[in-house]
Structure formats: C-alpha cells, structure tokens
XYZ file of C-alpha atoms in Angstrom:
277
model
C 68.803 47.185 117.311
C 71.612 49.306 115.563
C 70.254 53.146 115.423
C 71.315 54.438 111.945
C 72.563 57.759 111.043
C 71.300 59.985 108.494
C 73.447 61.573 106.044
C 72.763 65.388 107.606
C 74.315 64.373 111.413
C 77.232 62.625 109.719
C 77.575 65.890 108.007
C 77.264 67.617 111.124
C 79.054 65.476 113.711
C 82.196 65.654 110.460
C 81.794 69.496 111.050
C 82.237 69.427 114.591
C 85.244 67.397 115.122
C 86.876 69.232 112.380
C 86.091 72.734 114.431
C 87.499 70.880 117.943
C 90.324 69.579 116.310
C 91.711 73.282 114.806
C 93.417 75.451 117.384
C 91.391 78.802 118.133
C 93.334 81.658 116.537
C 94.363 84.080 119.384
C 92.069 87.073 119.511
C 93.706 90.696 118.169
C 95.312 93.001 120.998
C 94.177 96.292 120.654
C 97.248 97.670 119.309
C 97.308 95.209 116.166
C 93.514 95.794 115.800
C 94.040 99.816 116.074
C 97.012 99.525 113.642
C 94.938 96.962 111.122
C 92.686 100.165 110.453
C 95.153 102.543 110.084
C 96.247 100.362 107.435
C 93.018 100.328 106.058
C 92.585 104.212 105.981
C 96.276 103.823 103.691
C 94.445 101.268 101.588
C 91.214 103.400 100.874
C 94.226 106.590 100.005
C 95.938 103.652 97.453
C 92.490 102.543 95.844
C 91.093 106.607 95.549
C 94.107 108.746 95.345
C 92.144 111.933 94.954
C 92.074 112.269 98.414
C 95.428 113.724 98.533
C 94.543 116.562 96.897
C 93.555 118.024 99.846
C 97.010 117.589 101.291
C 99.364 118.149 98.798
C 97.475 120.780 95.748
C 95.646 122.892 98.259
C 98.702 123.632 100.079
C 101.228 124.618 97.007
C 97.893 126.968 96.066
C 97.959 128.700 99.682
C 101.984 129.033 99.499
C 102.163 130.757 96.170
C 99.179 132.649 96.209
C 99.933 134.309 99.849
C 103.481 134.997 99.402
C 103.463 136.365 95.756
C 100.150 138.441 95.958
C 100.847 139.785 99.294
C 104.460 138.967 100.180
C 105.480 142.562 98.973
C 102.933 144.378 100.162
C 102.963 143.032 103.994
C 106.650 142.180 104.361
C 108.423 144.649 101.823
C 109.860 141.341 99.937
C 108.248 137.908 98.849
C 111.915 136.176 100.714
C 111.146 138.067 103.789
C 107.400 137.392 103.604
C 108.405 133.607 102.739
C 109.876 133.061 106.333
C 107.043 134.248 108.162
C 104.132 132.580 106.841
C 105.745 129.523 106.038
C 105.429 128.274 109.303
C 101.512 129.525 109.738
C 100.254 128.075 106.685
C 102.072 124.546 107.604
C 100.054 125.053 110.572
C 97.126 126.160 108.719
C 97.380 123.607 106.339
C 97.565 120.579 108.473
C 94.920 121.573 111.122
C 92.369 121.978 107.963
C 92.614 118.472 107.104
C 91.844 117.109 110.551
C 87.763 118.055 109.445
C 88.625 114.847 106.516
C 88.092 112.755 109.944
C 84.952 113.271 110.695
C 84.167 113.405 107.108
C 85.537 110.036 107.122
C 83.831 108.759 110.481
C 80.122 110.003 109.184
C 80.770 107.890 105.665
C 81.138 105.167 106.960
C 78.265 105.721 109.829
C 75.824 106.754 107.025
C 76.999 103.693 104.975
C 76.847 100.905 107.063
C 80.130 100.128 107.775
C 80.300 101.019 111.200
C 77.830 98.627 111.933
C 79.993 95.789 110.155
C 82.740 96.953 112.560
C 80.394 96.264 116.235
C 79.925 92.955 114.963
C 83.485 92.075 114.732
C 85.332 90.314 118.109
C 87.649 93.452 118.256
C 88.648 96.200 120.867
C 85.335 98.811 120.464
C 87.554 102.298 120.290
C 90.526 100.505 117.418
C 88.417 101.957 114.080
C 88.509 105.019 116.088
C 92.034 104.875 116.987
C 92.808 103.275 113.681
C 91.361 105.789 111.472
C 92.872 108.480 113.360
C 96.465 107.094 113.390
C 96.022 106.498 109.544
C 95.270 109.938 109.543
C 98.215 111.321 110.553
C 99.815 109.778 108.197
C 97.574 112.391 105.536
C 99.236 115.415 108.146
C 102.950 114.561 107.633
C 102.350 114.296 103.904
C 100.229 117.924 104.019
C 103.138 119.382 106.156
C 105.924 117.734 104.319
C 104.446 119.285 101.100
C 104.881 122.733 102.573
C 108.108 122.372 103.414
C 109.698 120.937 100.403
C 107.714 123.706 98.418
C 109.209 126.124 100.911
C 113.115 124.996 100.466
C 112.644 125.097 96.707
C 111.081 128.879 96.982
C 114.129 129.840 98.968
C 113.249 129.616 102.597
C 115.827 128.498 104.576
C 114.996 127.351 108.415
C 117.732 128.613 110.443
C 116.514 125.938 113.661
C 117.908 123.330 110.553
C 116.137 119.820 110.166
C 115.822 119.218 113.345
C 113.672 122.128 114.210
C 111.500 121.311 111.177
C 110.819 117.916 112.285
C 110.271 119.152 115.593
C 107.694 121.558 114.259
C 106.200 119.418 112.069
C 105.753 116.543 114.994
C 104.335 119.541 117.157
C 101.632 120.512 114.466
C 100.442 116.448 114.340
C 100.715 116.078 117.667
C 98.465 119.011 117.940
C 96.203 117.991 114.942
C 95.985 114.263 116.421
C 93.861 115.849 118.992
C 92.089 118.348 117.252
C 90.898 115.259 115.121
C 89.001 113.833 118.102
C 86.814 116.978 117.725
C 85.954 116.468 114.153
C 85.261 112.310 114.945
C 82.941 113.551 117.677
C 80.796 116.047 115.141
C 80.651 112.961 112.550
C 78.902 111.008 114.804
C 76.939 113.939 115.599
C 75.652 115.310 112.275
C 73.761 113.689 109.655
C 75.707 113.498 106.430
C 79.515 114.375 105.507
C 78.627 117.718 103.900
C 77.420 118.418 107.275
C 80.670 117.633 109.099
C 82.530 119.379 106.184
C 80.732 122.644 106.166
C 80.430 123.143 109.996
C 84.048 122.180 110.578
C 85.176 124.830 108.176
C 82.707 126.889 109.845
C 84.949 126.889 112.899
C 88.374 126.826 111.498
C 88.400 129.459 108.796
C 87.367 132.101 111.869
C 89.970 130.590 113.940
C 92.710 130.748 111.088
C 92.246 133.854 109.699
C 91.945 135.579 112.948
C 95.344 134.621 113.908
C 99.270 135.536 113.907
C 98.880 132.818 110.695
C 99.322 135.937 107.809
C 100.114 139.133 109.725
C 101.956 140.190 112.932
C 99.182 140.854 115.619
C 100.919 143.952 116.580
C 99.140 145.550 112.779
C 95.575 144.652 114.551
C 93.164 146.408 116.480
C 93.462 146.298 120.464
C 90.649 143.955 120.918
C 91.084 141.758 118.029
C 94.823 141.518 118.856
C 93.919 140.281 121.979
C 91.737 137.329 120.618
C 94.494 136.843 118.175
C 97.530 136.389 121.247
C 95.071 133.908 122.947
C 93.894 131.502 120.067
C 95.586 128.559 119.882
C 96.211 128.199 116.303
C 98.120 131.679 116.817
C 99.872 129.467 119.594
C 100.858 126.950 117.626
C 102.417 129.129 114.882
C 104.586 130.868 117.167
C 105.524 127.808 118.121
C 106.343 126.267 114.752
C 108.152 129.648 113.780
C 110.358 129.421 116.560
C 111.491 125.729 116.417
C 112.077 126.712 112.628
C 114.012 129.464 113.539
C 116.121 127.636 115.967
C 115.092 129.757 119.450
C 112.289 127.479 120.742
C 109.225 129.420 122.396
C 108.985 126.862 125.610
C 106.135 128.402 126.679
C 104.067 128.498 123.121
C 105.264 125.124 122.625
C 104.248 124.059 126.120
C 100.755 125.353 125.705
C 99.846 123.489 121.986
C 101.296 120.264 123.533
C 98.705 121.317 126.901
C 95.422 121.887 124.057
C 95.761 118.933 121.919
C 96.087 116.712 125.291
C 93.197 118.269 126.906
C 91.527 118.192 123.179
C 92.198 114.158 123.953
C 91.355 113.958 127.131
C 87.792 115.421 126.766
C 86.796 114.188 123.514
C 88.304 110.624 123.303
C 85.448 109.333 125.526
C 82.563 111.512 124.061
C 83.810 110.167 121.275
C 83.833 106.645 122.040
C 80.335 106.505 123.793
C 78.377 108.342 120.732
C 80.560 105.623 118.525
C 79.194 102.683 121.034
C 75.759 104.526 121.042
C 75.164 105.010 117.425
C-alpha cells in the first residue's frame, strides 16, 4: 500500500531541499561587523542631521565668543589671544562630544535596540566598537570646524598642516578613549538626560579648570597645581605645540598614555555591563 503525502510535508520537504541546496553565507568577521555599525551611526547623522549641531554651531559660538569678548582683555589683542586658545577649545570642543556616546548607547538600551543587536549571529563588542568608530567620525568634523574657522579669523599654525593633523589625530585618539567612559555610564544610568547631565557634570570642571582659556601661571598656587596635572590641560599643551611646530614629547606622550589606559580599563567594563544588560 502506497503511503500518500499531504499537501503541508510536500510543502515542507520543498522547503528543506531548497535550504540544503543554497550555500550558507559566510558569517561577518568582526572587523566588517564593527565597521557595518559605524556605518550605521553615519546613516542615523544622514537621516537626522541636527545632530551636527553639536559639532559644528557650538564650536563657531565658543571661538567667537572667547576670543572677541575676552581676547583683549587676557592677551592684549584678539590675533594674539586667537593663537592661544585655538588649540584649547579644539580640545575642548572635541572631548565634549564624546558624552553624545553614551547618550547614544543608553537610546538605544532604553529603546530596545540593543536587544535586537544580542540576537543577531555577530561578534558581541562590534555595536560597541561600531558606534564608537562612527563616532569619531563626529570628532574630526567638530575639530575640523575649529580649524577652518580659525584660518579664516587669521590664525596661522606655524607647525603647518602637518602639525594640525597631527594635533587633531592626537585629540581623537585621545577622545576615542575618553568615549569608552561615557559608553560605560550609558549602560549605567537610566535615561539619556542622565548620561548627558552627569557627563557634563564632569567635563565642564575639568575644562574650565585647565590651561584651556588662561596661562596657569595667572592662577592661584593650589589651583595651578590641579591645573598642570589634568589631562585636558595635557592635551592642550600638546595640541598647542604640534600647532606651533616644537612638539611637547612629553605632553604628547602622556595624552597618548590616558586615552590607552582610558581603553584599557573601560573597554571590558564596558563590554560585560553591554553583555549583562
């Protein structure tokens, strides 16, 4: 007796010899996967452009408003002025936008979307990585902003281009691994405005009280003291000196030494509150 077939396991043996006889796409490398979400981080930019503004308004504002309200009255001139806080507030600048990363990170926690990304056959840390990478794309358009606005006000690097791109690689180098802070507090905290206001919290202190706007030699002993040891202060000397053609080896040496150690110890806090969450 000839055992008949219904019409729903035709269907399904016709489904599984079409799924044997296709080739199983090779699974994503890391780097592909890592670089897919950078790319996605430039899509989200293309789609909702007002997150530039951040990186390219907020700048011009802290240019024009520092060097012609208090240009004169700290340097003698707004040209002489010009040349020494150009550097800081590229510094300044950039390092502020490295909080949009956890900002980031905690939207798409409280949203769902991280949970989308677990379920994919991927490399856990590449939305990490990926967002981060995509990123620094948003600090070479913040820092390149400053600089063209500089050239046009008259400042004139003496290091040439290649000690601006030199100090602009140094400040994203820097602000690469200041962002794995600011990743770390969005997993943290409970909402964006959260990660926003406490990572201003820290910076504004950390700016301000730096070599960003004044010479530290103006301050008070003590508070000069905090000023010659902060990093940001670090990293401005560092910029200001690779703009100036006569690299600081030393200041340089140290920002390269904080944003790896900046890495080092939050990449994997990072990564296990990402895999915990």
């Amino acid at each position: 007796m000839t055992a008949t077939t219904t019409p729903g396991t035709a269907d399904t043996a016709a489904v599984r010899r079409a799924i044997a006889s296709t080739a199983r796409p090779p699974r994503p490398g890391p780097l592909s996967t890592a670089l897919t979400f950078g790319w996605r981080g430039m899509l989200k930019i293309k789609h909702v452009p007002e997150q530039l503004m951040d990186v390219t308004i907020t700048p011009v504002l802290f240019v024009l408003m520092f060097t012609y309200l208090f240009g004169g009255a700290l340097a003698g001139s707004t040209s002489a002025y010009l040349h020494y806080v150009l550097p800081g507030i590229l510094v300044m600048s950039v390092v502020f936008t490295t909080v949009y990363s956890g900002v980031a990170l905690n939207t798409d926690l409280t949203k769902g979307v991280v949970d989308r990304f677990r379920s994919l056959p991927i490399w856990r840390p590449a939305p990490l990585l990926g967002a981060l990478l995509g990123d620094s794309v948003r600090y070479v358009v913040a820092g390149t902003v400053i600089l063209v606005l500089g050239v046009v006000l008259g400042y004139r690097p003496e290091g040439g281009v290649a000690g601006v791109l030199l100090a602009l690689g140094l400040v994203v180098v820097f602000s690469f691994g200041l962002s794995w802070v600011y990743s770390a507090l969005g997993l943290v905290l409970r909402s964006p405005s959260a990660v926003l206001n406490g990572g201003f919290t820290v910076l504004f202190p950390l700016t301000f009280l730096s070599n960003v706007f004044v010479d530290p030699a103006t301050l008070p002993g003590p508070l000069q003291a905090f000023v010659e040891v902060n990093p940001i202060s670090v990293l401005a000397t560092a910029c200001r000196s690779l703009m100036a053609g006569t690299p600081d080896g030393t200041a340089i040496a140290v920002s390269l030494a904080v944003a790896a150690a900046l890495a080092a110890v939050f990449l994997p806090v990072t990564t296990r509150l990402y895999r915990s969450r």
